Amino acid sequence: MEYFFLEFQVDDSKRFNALCQVFNEIKKDKDNNSWRNEEDWLIFFDRKALSHFWWPSEKERTEYFRRWLATPVKQRRTDHSLKTPWDFYSMFDAFKNGEYQLIACRMVSADRARLEFEPFSYPYGGTGAIQALVESFDFIILAKDDGTAYTKFNL
């Protein structure tokens, strides 16, 4: 059976194994609908992976949302000053609330892997959190099939 997926280049088997470990833990919590405390996720990420996320202070978060709300709706998605990396804890909230089942994180060739999922409905929440997870382990997304289209990324 073909599932929807993100496909990515794997050039470091240790990083891939670390990604698979956290993927399996997220899958376990999602399958059981029993989520651990936010801070408990930190042990699955090394310093390098954690550096991919946004860690705003309360003041920075407040200022960001003030700017977001002050920006006209049509400009919010295109205003580069409003772009931030994923917030670490928001990524897990997105996994928790995404209307999809996580299937597998597996190698599909000698240097490519896929993180596969199956949506329950549409819209299901998108692939943003999945992409943030994969990229936090320094992997480059090559292609995705998110249910709307197969997209190959030019590198």
Coordinates of N, CA and C in Angstrom, one line a residue:
M1 N 0.8 -1.2 0.0 CA 0.0 0.0 0.0 C 0.9 1.2 0.0
E2 N 0.5 2.2 -0.8 CA 1.3 3.5 -0.9 C 0.7 4.4 0.1
Y3 N 1.5 5.1 0.9 CA 1.1 6.1 1.8 C 1.6 7.4 1.4
F4 N 1.1 8.5 2.0 CA 1.6 9.8 1.7 C 3.0 9.9 2.5
F5 N 3.9 10.8 2.0 CA 5.2 10.7 2.6 C 6.0 12.0 2.4
L6 N 7.1 12.1 3.1 CA 8.1 13.1 2.9 C 9.3 12.2 2.6
E7 N 10.0 12.4 1.5 CA 11.2 11.7 1.1 C 12.4 12.6 1.3
F8 N 13.5 12.1 1.9 CA 14.6 12.9 2.2 C 15.9 12.1 2.0
Q9 N 17.0 12.9 1.8 CA 18.4 12.4 1.6 C 18.9 12.0 3.0
V10 N 19.5 10.8 3.1 CA 20.2 10.3 4.3 C 21.7 10.2 4.0
D11 N 22.4 11.0 4.7 CA 23.9 10.9 4.6 C 24.6 10.6 5.9
D12 N 23.8 10.3 6.9 CA 24.4 10.1 8.3 C 23.5 9.1 9.0
S13 N 23.9 7.8 9.1 CA 23.1 6.8 9.6 C 22.8 7.0 11.1
K14 N 23.7 7.6 11.8 CA 23.5 7.9 13.3 C 22.4 8.9 13.4
R15 N 22.4 9.9 12.6 CA 21.3 11.0 12.7 C 20.0 10.3 12.2
F16 N 20.0 9.5 11.2 CA 18.8 8.8 10.8 C 18.2 7.9 11.9
N17 N 19.1 7.2 12.6 CA 18.6 6.3 13.7 C 18.0 7.2 14.8
A18 N 18.6 8.4 15.1 CA 18.1 9.3 16.1 C 16.7 9.8 15.7
L19 N 16.6 10.1 14.4 CA 15.3 10.5 13.9 C 14.2 9.4 14.0
C20 N 14.6 8.2 13.7 CA 13.7 7.1 13.8 C 13.3 6.8 15.2
Q21 N 14.2 7.0 16.2 CA 13.9 6.8 17.6 C 12.8 7.8 18.0
V22 N 13.0 9.1 17.7 CA 11.9 10.1 18.1 C 10.6 9.8 17.3
F23 N 10.7 9.5 16.0 CA 9.5 9.2 15.3 C 8.7 8.1 15.9
N24 N 9.4 7.0 16.3 CA 8.7 5.9 16.9 C 8.1 6.3 18.3
E25 N 8.7 7.2 19.0 CA 8.1 7.6 20.3 C 6.9 8.5 20.0
I26 N 7.0 9.4 19.0 CA 5.8 10.2 18.6 C 4.7 9.3 18.1
K27 N 5.0 8.3 17.3 CA 4.0 7.4 16.8 C 3.3 6.6 17.9
K28 N 4.1 6.2 18.9 CA 3.6 5.5 20.0 C 2.6 6.3 20.8
D29 N 3.0 7.6 21.1 CA 2.1 8.5 21.8 C 0.8 8.8 21.0
K30 N 1.0 9.0 19.7 CA -0.2 9.3 18.8 C -1.1 8.1 18.7
D31 N -0.5 6.9 18.5 CA -1.4 5.7 18.4 C -2.2 5.5 19.7
N32 N -1.6 5.8 20.8 CA -2.2 5.5 22.1 C -3.0 6.7 22.6
N33 N -2.9 7.8 21.9 CA -3.6 9.1 22.3 C -3.2 9.4 23.8
S34 N -2.0 9.2 24.1 CA -1.5 9.4 25.5 C -0.1 10.1 25.3
W35 N -0.1 11.4 25.5 CA 1.0 12.2 25.2 C 1.8 12.5 26.5
R36 N 3.1 12.3 26.4 CA 4.0 12.6 27.6 C 4.1 14.1 27.8
N37 N 4.7 14.5 28.9 CA 4.9 16.0 29.1 C 5.8 16.5 28.1
E38 N 5.6 17.8 27.8 CA 6.4 18.5 26.7 C 7.9 18.3 27.0
E39 N 8.4 18.6 28.2 CA 9.8 18.5 28.5 C 10.4 17.1 28.3
D40 N 9.6 16.1 28.4 CA 10.1 14.7 28.2 C 10.6 14.5 26.8
W41 N 10.3 15.3 25.8 CA 10.7 15.2 24.5 C 12.2 15.6 24.3
L42 N 12.6 16.4 25.2 CA 14.0 17.0 25.0 C 15.1 15.9 24.9
I43 N 14.9 14.8 25.6 CA 15.9 13.8 25.7 C 16.2 13.1 24.3
F44 N 15.3 13.2 23.4 CA 15.4 12.6 22.1 C 16.2 13.5 21.1
F45 N 16.5 14.7 21.5 CA 17.2 15.6 20.6 C 18.5 16.1 21.1
D46 N 19.5 16.0 20.3 CA 20.8 16.6 20.7 C 20.8 18.1 20.5
R47 N 21.8 18.7 20.9 CA 22.0 20.2 20.8 C 21.8 20.7 19.4
K48 N 22.4 19.9 18.5 CA 22.3 20.3 17.1 C 20.9 20.3 16.5
A49 N 20.2 19.3 16.9 CA 18.7 19.2 16.4 C 17.9 20.3 17.1
L50 N 18.1 20.5 18.4 CA 17.4 21.5 19.1 C 17.6 22.9 18.5
S51 N 18.8 23.1 17.9 CA 19.1 24.5 17.4 C 18.3 24.8 16.2
H52 N 17.6 23.9 15.6 CA 16.7 24.2 14.5 C 15.4 24.8 14.8
F53 N 15.1 24.9 16.1 CA 13.8 25.3 16.6 C 13.9 26.8 17.1
W54 N 12.7 27.4 17.2 CA 12.6 28.8 17.8 C 12.4 28.6 19.3
W55 N 13.2 29.3 20.1 CA 13.0 29.3 21.5 C 12.9 30.7 22.0
P56 N 11.7 31.3 21.8 CA 11.5 32.7 22.1 C 11.3 32.9 23.6
S57 N 11.8 34.0 24.1 CA 11.5 34.4 25.5 C 10.0 34.8 25.5
E58 N 9.4 35.0 26.7 CA 8.0 35.5 26.7 C 7.9 36.9 26.1
K59 N 8.9 37.7 26.2 CA 8.9 39.0 25.6 C 8.9 38.9 24.1
E60 N 9.8 38.1 23.6 CA 9.9 37.9 22.1 C 8.6 37.3 21.6
R61 N 8.0 36.3 22.3 CA 6.8 35.7 21.8 C 5.6 36.8 21.8
T62 N 5.5 37.6 22.8 CA 4.5 38.7 22.9 C 4.7 39.6 21.7
E63 N 6.0 40.1 21.5 CA 6.3 41.0 20.4 C 5.9 40.4 19.0
Y64 N 6.3 39.1 18.9 CA 6.0 38.5 17.6 C 4.4 38.5 17.3
F65 N 3.6 38.1 18.3 CA 2.2 38.1 18.1 C 1.6 39.4 17.9
R66 N 2.2 40.4 18.6 CA 1.8 41.8 18.4 C 2.0 42.2 16.9
R67 N 3.2 41.9 16.4 CA 3.5 42.2 15.0 C 2.6 41.4 14.0
W68 N 2.3 40.1 14.3 CA 1.5 39.2 13.5 C 0.1 39.9 13.4
L69 N -0.5 40.2 14.5 CA -1.8 40.8 14.5 C -1.9 42.1 13.9
A70 N -0.8 42.9 13.9 CA -0.8 44.2 13.3 C -0.6 44.2 11.8
T71 N -0.2 43.0 11.3 CA 0.1 42.8 9.8 C -1.2 42.5 9.1
P72 N -1.6 43.1 8.0 CA -2.8 42.7 7.3 C -2.8 41.2 6.9
V73 N -3.9 40.6 7.0 CA -4.0 39.2 6.8 C -3.4 38.7 5.5
K74 N -3.6 39.4 4.4 CA -3.0 39.0 3.1 C -1.5 39.0 3.1
Q75 N -0.8 39.8 4.0 CA 0.6 39.9 4.1 C 1.3 38.9 5.1
R76 N 0.5 38.3 6.0 CA 1.1 37.5 7.0 C 1.9 36.4 6.5
R77 N 1.5 35.7 5.5 CA 2.3 34.6 5.0 C 3.5 34.9 4.1
T78 N 3.5 36.2 3.6 CA 4.6 36.6 2.7 C 5.6 37.6 3.4
D79 N 5.2 38.1 4.5 CA 6.1 39.0 5.2 C 7.3 38.3 5.9
H80 N 8.5 38.4 5.3 CA 9.6 37.6 5.8 C 10.0 37.9 7.2
S81 N 9.6 39.1 7.7 CA 10.0 39.5 9.1 C 9.1 38.7 10.1
L82 N 8.1 38.0 9.6 CA 7.2 37.2 10.5 C 7.5 35.7 10.4
K83 N 8.5 35.4 9.6 CA 8.9 34.0 9.5 C 9.8 33.6 10.6
T84 N 9.5 32.5 11.3 CA 10.4 31.9 12.3 C 10.5 30.4 12.1
P85 N 11.5 29.8 12.7 CA 11.5 28.3 12.7 C 10.3 27.8 13.5
W86 N 10.1 26.5 13.5 CA 9.1 25.9 14.3 C 9.5 26.1 15.8
D87 N 8.5 26.4 16.6 CA 8.7 26.3 18.1 C 8.7 24.8 18.4
F88 N 9.6 24.4 19.2 CA 9.8 23.0 19.5 C 8.5 22.3 20.1
Y89 N 7.9 23.0 21.0 CA 6.7 22.4 21.6 C 5.5 22.5 20.7
S90 N 5.4 23.5 19.9 CA 4.3 23.6 18.9 C 4.4 22.4 17.9
M91 N 5.6 21.9 17.6 CA 5.7 20.8 16.7 C 5.0 19.6 17.3
F92 N 5.2 19.4 18.6 CA 4.5 18.2 19.2 C 3.0 18.4 19.3
D93 N 2.6 19.6 19.5 CA 1.2 19.9 19.5 C 0.5 19.7 18.1
A94 N 1.3 20.0 17.1 CA 0.8 19.7 15.7 C 0.7 18.2 15.4
F95 N 1.7 17.5 15.9 CA 1.6 16.0 15.8 C 0.4 15.5 16.5
K96 N 0.2 16.0 17.7 CA -0.9 15.5 18.6 C -2.3 15.8 17.9
N97 N -2.4 16.9 17.3 CA -3.7 17.3 16.7 C -3.8 17.0 15.2
G98 N -2.8 16.6 14.5 CA -2.9 16.2 13.1 C -3.8 15.0 12.9
E99 N -4.7 15.1 11.9 CA -5.6 14.1 11.7 C -5.0 13.1 10.7
Y100 N -4.0 12.3 11.2 CA -3.4 11.3 10.4 C -2.7 10.3 11.3
Q101 N -2.4 9.2 10.7 CA -1.7 8.1 11.4 C -0.3 8.1 10.9
L102 N 0.7 8.1 11.8 CA 2.1 7.9 11.4 C 2.3 6.4 11.1
I103 N 2.9 6.2 10.0 CA 3.1 4.8 9.5 C 4.5 4.3 9.8
A104 N 5.5 4.9 9.2 CA 6.9 4.4 9.3 C 7.9 5.5 8.9
C105 N 9.1 5.4 9.4 CA 10.2 6.2 9.0 C 11.2 5.1 8.6
R106 N 11.5 5.0 7.3 CA 12.3 3.9 6.8 C 13.1 4.3 5.6
M107 N 14.2 3.5 5.4 CA 15.0 3.7 4.2 C 14.3 3.1 3.0
V108 N 14.4 3.8 1.9 CA 13.8 3.2 0.6 C 14.8 3.0 -0.4
S109 N 16.0 3.4 -0.2 CA 17.2 3.1 -1.0 C 18.4 3.3 -0.2
A110 N 19.6 3.2 -0.8 CA 20.8 3.3 0.0 C 21.0 4.7 0.6
D111 N 20.4 5.7 0.1 CA 20.7 7.0 0.6 C 19.4 7.9 0.7
R112 N 18.2 7.2 0.6 CA 16.9 8.0 0.7 C 16.0 7.2 1.7
A113 N 15.3 8.1 2.4 CA 14.3 7.5 3.4 C 13.0 8.2 3.2
R114 N 12.0 7.6 3.8 CA 10.6 8.2 3.7 C 10.0 8.2 5.1
L115 N 9.4 9.3 5.5 CA 8.5 9.3 6.6 C 7.1 9.2 6.1
E116 N 6.4 8.1 6.4 CA 5.1 7.9 5.8 C 4.0 8.1 6.8
F117 N 2.8 8.6 6.2 CA 1.7 8.8 7.1 C 0.4 8.6 6.3
E118 N -0.7 8.4 7.0 CA -2.0 8.2 6.3 C -3.0 9.1 6.9
P119 N -3.5 10.1 6.1 CA -4.5 11.1 6.7 C -5.9 10.4 6.9
F120 N -6.6 10.8 7.9 CA -7.9 10.3 8.2 C -9.0 11.1 7.4
S121 N -8.6 12.4 7.1 CA -9.6 13.3 6.4 C -8.8 14.4 5.7
Y122 N -9.5 15.3 5.1 CA -8.8 16.5 4.5 C -9.7 17.7 4.9
P123 N -9.1 18.7 5.4 CA -7.7 18.9 5.7 C -7.3 18.1 7.0
Y124 N -6.1 17.6 7.0 CA -5.6 16.8 8.1 C -4.6 17.5 9.0
G125 N -4.1 18.7 8.6 CA -3.2 19.4 9.4 C -1.9 19.7 8.6
G126 N -1.7 19.0 7.5 CA -0.5 19.3 6.7 C 0.8 18.6 7.1
T127 N 1.9 18.9 6.4 CA 3.1 18.2 6.7 C 4.2 19.1 7.4
G128 N 3.8 20.3 7.9 CA 4.7 21.2 8.5 C 5.5 20.6 9.6
A129 N 4.8 19.9 10.6 CA 5.5 19.4 11.7 C 6.4 18.2 11.3
I130 N 5.9 17.4 10.4 CA 6.7 16.3 9.9 C 8.0 16.8 9.2
Q131 N 7.9 17.8 8.4 CA 9.0 18.4 7.8 C 10.0 19.0 8.8
A132 N 9.4 19.7 9.8 CA 10.3 20.3 10.9 C 11.1 19.2 11.6
L133 N 10.4 18.1 11.9 CA 11.1 17.0 12.6 C 12.3 16.5 11.7
V134 N 12.0 16.2 10.4 CA 13.0 15.6 9.6 C 14.2 16.6 9.4
E135 N 13.9 17.9 9.2 CA 14.9 18.9 9.0 C 15.7 19.2 10.3
S136 N 15.1 18.9 11.4 CA 15.9 19.1 12.7 C 17.1 18.2 12.8
F137 N 17.0 17.1 12.1 CA 18.1 16.1 12.1 C 19.0 16.3 10.9
D138 N 18.9 17.5 10.3 CA 19.8 18.0 9.2 C 19.6 17.2 7.9
F139 N 18.4 16.7 7.7 CA 18.1 16.0 6.4 C 17.4 17.0 5.5
I140 N 17.7 16.8 4.2 CA 17.1 17.7 3.2 C 15.9 16.9 2.5
I141 N 14.8 17.6 2.5 CA 13.6 17.0 1.9 C 13.7 17.1 0.4
L142 N 13.6 15.9 -0.2 CA 13.7 15.8 -1.7 C 12.4 15.8 -2.4
A143 N 11.3 15.3 -1.8 CA 10.0 15.2 -2.4 C 9.0 15.0 -1.4
K144 N 7.7 15.2 -1.7 CA 6.6 14.9 -0.8 C 5.4 14.6 -1.6
D145 N 4.6 13.7 -1.1 CA 3.3 13.5 -1.6 C 2.4 13.7 -0.4
D146 N 1.7 14.8 -0.3 CA 0.9 15.2 0.8 C -0.6 15.1 0.6
G147 N -0.9 14.4 -0.5 CA -2.4 14.2 -0.7 C -2.9 15.2 -1.7
T148 N -2.2 16.3 -1.9 CA -2.7 17.3 -2.9 C -1.9 17.1 -4.2
A149 N -0.6 16.7 -4.1 CA 0.2 16.5 -5.3 C 1.5 15.9 -4.9
Y150 N 2.2 15.2 -5.8 CA 3.5 14.8 -5.6 C 4.4 16.0 -6.0
T151 N 5.3 16.4 -5.1 CA 6.1 17.5 -5.4 C 7.6 17.1 -5.2
K152 N 8.4 17.4 -6.2 CA 9.8 17.1 -6.1 C 10.5 18.5 -5.9
F153 N 11.4 18.5 -5.0 CA 12.1 19.8 -4.7 C 13.4 19.9 -5.4
N154 N 13.7 21.0 -6.0 CA 14.9 21.2 -6.8 C 16.0 21.7 -5.8
L155 N 17.1 21.0 -5.8 CA 18.1 21.3 -4.9 C 19.3 22.1 -5.6

